[in-house]
CSV table of C-alpha atoms in Angstrom, one decimal:
chain,number,residue,atom,x,y,z
M,1,MET,CA,0.0,0.0,0.0
M,2,ASN,CA,2.9,2.4,0.9
M,3,TYR,CA,4.5,1.5,-2.4
M,4,LYS,CA,1.3,2.3,-4.3
M,5,ASN,CA,1.0,5.6,-2.4
M,6,LYS,CA,4.6,6.6,-3.3
M,7,LYS,CA,3.9,5.8,-7.0
M,8,ILE,CA,0.7,7.9,-6.9
M,9,LYS,CA,2.7,10.8,-5.2
M,10,LYS,CA,5.4,10.6,-7.8
M,11,TYR,CA,2.9,10.6,-10.6
M,12,PHE,CA,1.1,13.6,-9.0
M,13,TRP,CA,4.4,15.6,-9.0
M,14,VAL,CA,5.3,14.7,-12.5
M,15,VAL,CA,1.8,15.7,-13.8
M,16,THR,CA,2.0,18.9,-11.7
M,17,VAL,CA,5.4,19.8,-13.2
M,18,THR,CA,4.1,19.1,-16.7
M,19,ILE,CA,1.0,21.3,-16.2
M,20,LEU,CA,3.1,24.1,-14.6
M,21,LEU,CA,5.5,24.0,-17.6
M,22,ILE,CA,2.6,24.2,-20.0
M,23,VAL,CA,1.0,27.1,-18.1
M,24,PHE,CA,4.4,28.9,-17.9
M,25,ASN,CA,4.8,28.4,-21.6
M,26,GLN,CA,1.4,29.9,-22.3
M,27,LEU,CA,2.1,32.9,-20.0
M,28,LEU,CA,5.4,33.5,-21.8
M,29,ILE,CA,3.7,33.4,-25.1
M,30,GLN,CA,1.1,35.9,-24.0
M,31,TYR,CA,3.9,38.2,-22.6
M,32,TRP,CA,5.9,38.1,-25.9
M,33,LEU,CA,2.7,38.6,-27.9
M,34,GLY,CA,2.0,41.7,-25.8
M,35,GLN,CA,5.6,42.9,-26.4
M,36,LYS,CA,5.1,42.3,-30.2
M,37,GLU,CA,1.9,44.2,-30.2
M,38,MET,CA,3.6,47.1,-28.4
M,39,ASP,CA,6.5,47.0,-30.8
M,40,SER,CA,4.0,47.2,-33.7
M,41,THR,CA,2.4,50.2,-32.1
M,42,VAL,CA,5.7,52.0,-31.6
M,43,ILE,CA,6.8,51.2,-35.2
M,44,SER,CA,3.5,52.5,-36.5
M,45,TYR,CA,3.8,55.8,-34.6
M,46,SER,CA,7.5,56.2,-35.6
M,47,ALA,CA,6.6,55.6,-39.3
M,48,ARG,CA,3.7,58.1,-39.1
M,49,GLN,CA,6.1,60.8,-37.8
M,50,ARG,CA,7.6,60.9,-41.3
M,51,ALA,CA,4.1,61.4,-42.8
M,52,LEU,CA,3.3,64.1,-40.2
M,53,SER,CA,6.6,66.0,-41.0
M,54,GLN,CA,5.6,65.9,-44.7
M,55,LYS,CA,2.1,67.2,-43.8
M,56,ILE,CA,3.7,70.1,-41.9
M,57,ILE,CA,5.7,71.1,-44.9
M,58,VAL,CA,2.6,70.9,-47.2
M,59,LEU,CA,0.5,73.0,-44.8
M,60,THR,CA,3.3,75.5,-44.3
M,61,ILE,CA,3.5,76.0,-48.1
M,62,GLU,CA,-0.3,76.4,-48.2
M,63,GLN,CA,0.0,79.1,-45.5
M,64,LYS,CA,2.8,80.8,-47.4
M,65,GLU,CA,0.5,81.0,-50.4
M,66,ASP,CA,-2.5,82.3,-48.4
M,67,PRO,CA,-1.8,83.4,-44.8
M,68,SER,CA,-5.4,84.3,-44.3
M,69,GLN,CA,-6.6,80.7,-44.3
M,70,LYS,CA,-7.4,80.1,-40.6
M,71,ILE,CA,-8.3,76.4,-41.3
M,72,VAL,CA,-4.9,75.8,-42.6
M,73,ALA,CA,-3.3,77.5,-39.7
M,74,ASP,CA,-5.3,75.5,-37.2
M,75,ASN,CA,-4.6,72.3,-39.0
M,76,LEU,CA,-0.9,73.1,-39.0
M,77,GLN,CA,-0.9,73.9,-35.3
M,78,GLN,CA,-2.7,70.6,-34.5
M,79,THR,CA,-0.4,68.6,-36.7
M,80,ILE,CA,2.7,70.2,-35.1
M,81,ASN,CA,1.3,69.5,-31.6
M,82,HIS,CA,0.6,65.9,-32.3
M,83,TRP,CA,4.0,65.5,-34.0
M,84,LYS,CA,5.7,66.8,-30.9
M,85,LYS,CA,3.6,64.7,-28.6
M,86,VAL,CA,4.5,61.5,-30.4
M,87,HIS,CA,8.2,62.5,-30.6
M,88,TYR,CA,8.4,62.9,-26.8
M,89,ALA,CA,6.3,59.7,-26.3
M,90,LEU,CA,8.9,57.7,-28.3
M,91,LEU,CA,11.6,59.3,-26.3
M,92,LYS,CA,10.1,59.2,-22.7
M,93,GLY,CA,7.0,57.1,-23.1
M,94,ASN,CA,3.3,57.9,-23.0
M,95,ALA,CA,0.7,55.7,-21.3
M,96,GLN,CA,-2.2,57.4,-23.2
M,97,LEU,CA,-0.7,56.4,-26.5
M,98,LYS,CA,0.5,53.1,-25.1
M,99,ILE,CA,4.1,53.9,-26.1
M,100,PRO,CA,6.9,52.8,-23.7
M,101,PRO,CA,10.1,54.9,-23.4
M,102,THR,CA,12.7,53.6,-25.7
M,103,ASP,CA,15.4,51.5,-24.1
M,104,ILE,CA,17.6,51.3,-27.3
M,105,PRO,CA,20.5,53.7,-26.9
M,106,GLN,CA,21.0,54.4,-30.6
M,107,ILE,CA,17.3,55.2,-31.1
M,108,LYS,CA,17.4,57.4,-28.0
M,109,ASN,CA,20.4,59.3,-29.4
M,110,TYR,CA,18.6,59.8,-32.7
M,111,LEU,CA,15.5,61.1,-30.9
M,112,LYS,CA,17.6,63.5,-28.8
M,113,GLU,CA,19.3,64.7,-32.0
M,114,LEU,CA,15.9,65.5,-33.5
M,115,THR,CA,14.5,67.1,-30.3
M,116,PRO,CA,16.0,70.6,-30.8
M,117,LYS,CA,14.6,70.7,-34.3
M,118,VAL,CA,11.2,69.6,-33.0
M,119,ASP,CA,11.3,72.2,-30.2
M,120,TRP,CA,12.3,75.0,-32.6
M,121,ILE,CA,9.4,74.2,-35.0
M,122,VAL,CA,6.9,74.1,-32.1
M,123,SER,CA,8.2,77.4,-30.6
M,124,ASN,CA,8.7,79.2,-34.0
M,125,ARG,CA,5.8,77.9,-36.0
M,126,HIS,CA,5.0,81.4,-37.2
M,127,LEU,CA,8.5,81.6,-38.7
M,128,LEU,CA,8.1,78.6,-40.9
M,129,ALA,CA,6.2,80.5,-43.6
M,130,SER,CA,9.2,82.8,-43.9
M,131,LEU,CA,11.4,80.0,-45.1
M,132,THR,CA,11.8,79.2,-48.8
M,133,ILE,CA,10.4,76.0,-50.2
M,134,LYS,CA,13.9,74.8,-50.8
M,135,GLN,CA,14.8,75.4,-47.2
M,136,LEU,CA,11.7,73.6,-46.0
M,137,ILE,CA,12.4,70.6,-48.3
M,138,GLN,CA,16.1,70.5,-47.2
M,139,ASN,CA,15.1,70.5,-43.5
M,140,GLN,CA,12.5,67.9,-44.2
M,141,ASP,CA,15.0,65.6,-46.0
M,142,ALA,CA,17.4,65.8,-43.1
M,143,TYR,CA,14.6,64.9,-40.7
M,144,LEU,CA,13.3,62.0,-42.8
M,145,LYS,CA,16.8,60.5,-43.0
M,146,THR,CA,17.0,60.3,-39.3
M,147,ALA,CA,13.4,59.2,-38.9
M,148,GLU,CA,14.0,56.4,-41.4
M,149,LYS,CA,16.9,55.2,-39.3
M,150,ILE,CA,14.7,55.2,-36.2
M,151,VAL,CA,12.0,53.1,-37.9
M,152,ALA,CA,14.6,50.7,-39.2
M,153,LEU,CA,16.1,50.3,-35.7
M,154,TYR,CA,12.7,49.6,-34.2
M,155,GLN,CA,12.0,47.0,-36.9
M,156,ILE,CA,15.4,45.3,-36.2
M,157,ASN,CA,14.7,45.3,-32.5
M,158,SER,CA,11.3,43.8,-33.1
M,159,GLU,CA,12.7,41.0,-35.3
M,160,ALA,CA,15.3,40.3,-32.6
M,161,LYS,CA,12.5,39.9,-30.0
M,162,LEU,CA,10.7,37.6,-32.3
M,163,PHE,CA,13.8,35.4,-32.6
M,164,LYS,CA,14.0,35.3,-28.8
M,165,ILE,CA,10.4,34.2,-28.7
M,166,LYS,CA,11.1,31.3,-31.1
M,167,ILE,CA,14.2,30.2,-29.1
M,168,SER,CA,12.3,30.4,-25.8
M,169,GLU,CA,9.4,28.4,-27.2
M,170,PHE,CA,11.8,25.8,-28.6
M,171,ILE,CA,13.6,25.4,-25.2
M,172,LEU,CA,10.3,25.2,-23.3
M,173,ALA,CA,8.8,22.8,-25.8
M,174,PHE,CA,11.9,20.6,-25.4
M,175,ILE,CA,11.7,20.6,-21.6
M,176,THR,CA,8.0,19.9,-21.7
M,177,LEU,CA,8.5,17.0,-24.2
M,178,PHE,CA,11.3,15.6,-22.0
M,179,VAL,CA,9.0,15.7,-18.9
M,180,ILE,CA,6.2,14.0,-20.8
M,181,MET,CA,8.6,11.3,-22.1
M,182,LEU,CA,9.9,10.8,-18.6
M,183,GLU,CA,6.3,10.4,-17.4
M,184,PHE,CA,5.7,7.9,-20.2
M,185,VAL,CA,8.8,5.8,-19.4
M,186,LEU,CA,8.3,5.8,-15.6
M,187,PHE,CA,4.6,5.6,-15.3
M,188,ILE,CA,2.6,5.2,-18.5
M,189,LYS,CA,4.7,2.5,-20.0
M,190,PRO,CA,4.7,0.3,-16.9
M,191,LEU,CA,1.0,0.7,-16.7
M,192,TYR,CA,0.6,-0.1,-20.3
M,193,SER,CA,2.7,-3.3,-19.8
M,194,GLN,CA,0.3,-4.4,-17.0
M,195,LEU,CA,-2.6,-3.8,-19.3
M,196,GLU,CA,-0.9,-5.9,-22.0
M,197,LYS,CA,-0.5,-8.8,-19.5
M,198,GLN,CA,-4.2,-8.6,-18.8
M,199,LYS,CA,-5.0,-8.7,-22.4
M,200,ILE,CA,-2.9,-11.9,-22.9
M,201,GLU,CA,-5.2,-13.6,-20.4
M,202,ASN,CA,-8.2,-12.8,-22.6
M,203,ASP,CA,-9.4,-15.0,-25.5
M,204,LYS,CA,-9.1,-14.2,-29.2
M,205,THR,CA,-12.5,-12.5,-29.3
M,206,LYS,CA,-11.4,-10.2,-26.5
M,207,ILE,CA,-8.2,-9.3,-28.3
M,208,ARG,CA,-10.2,-8.5,-31.5
M,209,LEU,CA,-12.6,-6.2,-29.5
M,210,ASN,CA,-9.7,-4.5,-27.8
M,211,ALA,CA,-8.2,-3.7,-31.2
M,212,ILE,CA,-11.1,-1.4,-31.9
M,213,LEU,CA,-11.1,2.0,-30.1
M,214,ASP,CA,-14.2,2.5,-28.2
M,215,SER,CA,-15.2,5.9,-29.5
M,216,SER,CA,-18.6,7.6,-30.1
M,217,THR,CA,-17.2,9.8,-32.9
M,218,ASP,CA,-14.5,7.7,-34.7
M,219,SER,CA,-15.1,4.9,-37.1
M,220,ASN,CA,-13.2,1.7,-36.2
M,221,ILE,CA,-12.9,-1.4,-38.3
M,222,LEU,CA,-10.7,-4.5,-37.9
M,223,ILE,CA,-10.1,-6.8,-40.9
M,224,ASP,CA,-8.1,-9.9,-41.4
M,225,VAL,CA,-5.4,-10.5,-44.0
M,226,ASN,CA,-8.0,-11.6,-46.5
M,227,PHE,CA,-9.9,-8.3,-46.1
M,228,LYS,CA,-12.8,-9.9,-44.1
M,229,ILE,CA,-14.4,-7.8,-41.4
M,230,LEU,CA,-13.5,-9.2,-38.0
M,231,SER,CA,-15.2,-6.4,-36.0
M,232,LEU,CA,-16.5,-2.8,-36.4
M,233,ASN,CA,-18.1,-0.3,-34.1
M,234,LYS,CA,-21.5,1.3,-34.5
M,235,VAL,CA,-20.2,4.5,-36.1
M,236,ALA,CA,-18.4,2.6,-38.8
M,237,SER,CA,-21.5,0.5,-39.5
M,238,ASN,CA,-23.7,3.6,-39.8
M,239,HIS,CA,-21.2,5.2,-42.2
M,240,ILE,CA,-21.2,2.1,-44.5
M,241,GLU,CA,-25.0,1.8,-44.3
M,242,SER,CA,-25.5,5.4,-45.2
M,243,ALA,CA,-23.1,5.2,-48.2
M,244,TRP,CA,-24.1,1.8,-49.6
M,245,ASP,CA,-27.6,1.2,-48.1
M,246,ILE,CA,-26.3,-2.1,-46.8
M,247,THR,CA,-25.8,-3.1,-43.2
M,248,PRO,CA,-22.3,-4.6,-42.9
M,249,GLN,CA,-21.8,-8.0,-41.2
M,250,ILE,CA,-18.9,-9.7,-39.6
M,251,GLY,CA,-17.2,-11.8,-42.3
M,252,ASP,CA,-18.1,-9.5,-45.1
M,253,ASP,CA,-15.5,-8.6,-47.7
M,254,MET,CA,-14.5,-5.1,-46.9
M,255,LEU,CA,-13.3,-4.4,-50.4
M,256,LYS,CA,-16.9,-4.4,-51.7
M,257,TYR,CA,-17.6,-1.3,-49.6
M,258,VAL,CA,-14.8,0.7,-51.3
M,259,SER,CA,-14.4,-0.8,-54.8
M,260,GLY,CA,-17.1,1.3,-56.2
M,261,ASP,CA,-15.2,4.4,-55.1
M,262,GLY,CA,-12.6,3.7,-57.7
M,263,ASP,CA,-9.9,4.2,-55.1
M,264,ASP,CA,-7.3,1.5,-54.8
M,265,SER,CA,-5.4,3.3,-52.0
M,266,PHE,CA,-7.7,1.6,-49.4
M,267,LYS,CA,-6.4,-1.9,-50.4
M,268,GLU,CA,-2.8,-0.7,-50.8
M,269,ASN,CA,-2.8,0.9,-47.3
M,270,PHE,CA,-4.1,-2.3,-45.7
M,271,GLU,CA,-1.5,-4.3,-47.5
M,272,ALA,CA,1.2,-2.0,-46.2
M,273,CYS,CA,-0.2,-2.5,-42.7
M,274,PHE,CA,0.0,-6.3,-43.2
M,275,LYS,CA,3.8,-5.7,-43.7
M,276,GLY,CA,4.0,-3.8,-40.4
M,277,ALA,CA,3.5,-0.2,-41.5
M,278,THR,CA,1.4,2.4,-39.8
M,279,ILE,CA,-0.3,4.9,-42.2
M,280,GLN,CA,-2.1,8.2,-41.5
M,281,ILE,CA,-3.8,10.3,-44.1
M,282,GLU,CA,-6.5,13.0,-44.5
M,283,LYS,CA,-9.2,12.3,-47.0
M,284,LYS,CA,-12.5,13.8,-48.1
M,285,LEU,CA,-15.2,11.1,-48.1
M,286,THR,CA,-18.5,11.5,-50.0
M,287,PHE,CA,-21.6,9.9,-48.5
M,288,VAL,CA,-24.4,11.1,-50.8
M,289,GLU,CA,-24.2,13.4,-53.8
M,290,GLY,CA,-22.9,16.8,-52.9
M,291,VAL,CA,-22.4,15.8,-49.2
M,292,TYR,CA,-18.9,15.1,-48.0
M,293,LYS,CA,-16.8,15.2,-44.8
M,294,TRP,CA,-13.1,15.3,-44.0
M,295,TYR,CA,-11.6,12.4,-42.0
M,296,GLU,CA,-8.2,11.6,-40.5
M,297,ILE,CA,-7.7,8.0,-41.4
M,298,THR,CA,-5.2,5.7,-39.6
M,299,TYR,CA,-4.3,2.2,-40.7
M,300,PHE,CA,-2.2,0.1,-38.2
M,301,PRO,CA,-1.4,-3.6,-37.9
M,302,VAL,CA,-2.9,-5.7,-35.1
M,303,ARG,CA,-1.1,-8.7,-33.5
M,304,ASP,CA,-2.1,-11.3,-31.0
M,305,ASN,CA,-0.3,-12.2,-27.7
M,306,GLU,CA,2.2,-14.4,-29.6
M,307,ASN,CA,2.9,-11.5,-32.0
M,308,HIS,CA,1.2,-13.2,-34.9
M,309,LEU,CA,-0.5,-10.8,-37.3
M,310,ILE,CA,-4.3,-10.8,-36.9
M,311,GLY,CA,-5.0,-8.2,-39.5
M,312,ALA,CA,-5.2,-4.4,-39.6
M,313,ALA,CA,-7.3,-1.8,-38.0
M,314,PHE,CA,-8.9,1.2,-39.7
M,315,ASN,CA,-9.7,4.3,-37.7
M,316,ALA,CA,-11.5,7.4,-39.2
M,317,LYS,CA,-11.6,10.5,-37.1
M,318,ASP,CA,-14.0,13.4,-38.1
M,319,ILE,CA,-11.8,16.5,-38.8
M,320,ASP,CA,-14.4,18.3,-40.9
M,321,VAL,CA,-14.6,21.3,-38.5
M,322,ARG,CA,-10.8,21.7,-38.4
M,323,LYS,CA,-10.5,21.5,-42.2
M,324,LYS,CA,-13.2,24.1,-42.7
M,325,GLN,CA,-11.5,26.4,-40.2
M,326,GLU,CA,-8.3,26.0,-42.2
M,327,LYS,CA,-10.1,26.8,-45.4
M,328,GLN,CA,-11.6,29.9,-43.7
M,329,ILE,CA,-8.1,31.0,-42.5
M,330,ASN,CA,-6.7,30.5,-46.0
M,331,THR,CA,-9.6,32.6,-47.4
M,332,GLN,CA,-8.8,35.4,-45.0
M,333,ILE,CA,-5.1,35.3,-46.0
M,334,GLU,CA,-6.1,35.5,-49.7
M,335,SER,CA,-8.4,38.4,-48.9
M,336,LEU,CA,-5.6,40.3,-47.2
M,337,LYS,CA,-3.3,39.7,-50.2
M,338,LYS,CA,-6.1,41.0,-52.4
M,339,ILE,CA,-6.4,44.1,-50.3
M,340,ALA,CA,-2.7,44.7,-50.4
M,341,TRP,CA,-2.6,44.2,-54.2
M,342,GLN,CA,-5.6,46.4,-54.9
M,343,HIS,CA,-4.6,49.3,-52.7
M,344,SER,CA,-1.0,49.3,-53.9
M,345,HIS,CA,-2.4,50.3,-57.3
M,346,GLU,CA,-4.6,52.9,-55.7
M,347,LEU,CA,-1.6,54.4,-54.0
M,348,ARG,CA,0.5,54.4,-57.1
M,349,SER,CA,-1.5,57.0,-59.0
M,350,PRO,CA,-1.6,59.8,-56.5
M,351,LEU,CA,2.0,59.1,-55.5
M,352,THR,CA,3.1,59.4,-59.2
M,353,ASN,CA,1.2,62.7,-59.4
M,354,ILE,CA,3.1,64.0,-56.4
M,355,ILE,CA,6.4,62.9,-57.8
M,356,GLY,CA,5.7,64.4,-61.2
M,357,LEU,CA,4.3,67.7,-59.9
M,358,THR,CA,7.2,68.2,-57.4
M,359,ASP,CA,9.7,67.4,-60.2
M,360,PHE,CA,7.9,69.8,-62.5
M,361,ILE,CA,7.8,72.6,-59.9
M,362,GLN,CA,11.5,72.2,-59.1
M,363,LYS,CA,12.4,72.5,-62.8
M,364,LYS,CA,10.0,75.3,-63.7
M,365,LYS,CA,9.7,77.2,-60.4
M,366,GLN,CA,11.5,80.3,-61.8
M,367,ASN,CA,8.9,80.5,-64.6
M,368,LEU,CA,5.8,79.9,-62.4
M,369,ASN,CA,3.7,82.7,-61.1
M,370,PRO,CA,2.1,82.4,-57.6
M,371,GLU,CA,-1.2,81.4,-59.1
M,372,GLU,CA,0.3,78.5,-61.0
M,373,GLN,CA,2.4,77.5,-58.0
M,374,SER,CA,-0.8,77.4,-55.9
M,375,THR,CA,-2.6,75.3,-58.5
M,376,TYR,CA,0.2,72.7,-58.5
M,377,LEU,CA,0.6,72.6,-54.8
M,378,SER,CA,-3.2,72.1,-54.5
M,379,LYS,CA,-2.9,69.2,-56.8
M,380,ILE,CA,-0.1,67.8,-54.7
M,381,ASN,CA,-2.2,68.2,-51.6
M,382,GLU,CA,-5.1,66.5,-53.3
M,383,SER,CA,-3.0,63.5,-54.2
M,384,ALA,CA,-1.5,63.4,-50.6
M,385,LEU,CA,-5.1,63.4,-49.2
M,386,LYS,CA,-6.0,60.5,-51.6
M,387,ILE,CA,-3.0,58.6,-50.2
M,388,ASP,CA,-4.1,59.3,-46.7
M,389,ASN,CA,-7.6,58.1,-47.5
M,390,VAL,CA,-6.3,54.9,-49.1
M,391,ILE,CA,-4.2,54.2,-46.0
M,392,HIS,CA,-7.2,54.7,-43.7
M,393,THR,CA,-9.2,52.4,-46.0
M,394,ILE,CA,-6.5,49.7,-45.8
M,395,VAL,CA,-6.4,49.9,-42.0
M,396,HIS,CA,-10.2,49.7,-41.8
M,397,GLU,CA,-10.4,46.7,-44.2
M,398,ILE,CA,-7.6,44.8,-42.3
M,399,GLU,CA,-9.2,45.5,-39.0
M,400,SER,CA,-12.6,44.2,-40.3
M,401,GLN,CA,-11.1,40.9,-41.3
């Protein structure tokens, strides 16, 4: 009795350790997923800083053209304020924006390098209109170069974290697998050996019945080396009856229930089992016209207590729900690819307009009067707004998936 209690106690601790490892593994996954989501937020904000800086330049040029436009002035002030807020959030953190302070020295140095420029623009917004377009563009180019380095560093850091996640998961998976194998060797295998000894004491009929898994959802059939049915459970019988309108009987030739399907793989798989192989496949089975289900089918050899081959067992597990979920996931992936392809073309047109107009203005700026300049800048702004709308549409469509 004491020996049995010790075995139970050991088994309890092994199971407890296994469960704790699995729980810890899941907690670690959730933590890293949270970190990944936070990194995505930070990368998104840092990338938007570049767009905001460009928007500030566009609004400043508009204000230069027509200082009386209060809407432009207000929009410029709001953009600058938000730009500053995000900049300091990236540097020092901001709980409202869910942005942690950066702990990457190189990024921190770049942000500190940009801070005087940000502060000057915020404090001297009214002086921006006094700068020439060339000065504005030069300042913007200098800012964008540093901003692009910041985004690149954030992305590299995120990829490094993802690599750590994979390594951690591999180590934990290995430890968990080792514990489970230890549990199998020390407890499950001895218990299985005891059950095998009990099976040896049973007669041939008992061995045949034990070869079939007692399941309310799986189809289980045992046939001999001549393809005669030795036993089958109720689920298997119902499946055969629904497909052939015949109630199968012990001793029936199993091949007559599959030959009409035109699929020789059934016979080939059983013949492989007779040679000692275990085979597992996924197959779509049709029961009536237009109605089908996916099954995970396993063929494995069955031997008696003297290791003589009795025949082979056939197990069909219903995986229709899982296969449909996989199809749904693949459909969603294709939908996202379609969104990316479609909107890339929608972005290309306004972006081409902006590039062409800015190139034209640079080449012809000496010959353009203010009215013409205003017209081209309005077209640039219109194209930029189209890009902004497409980006918002992409984000909305992705979030709705």
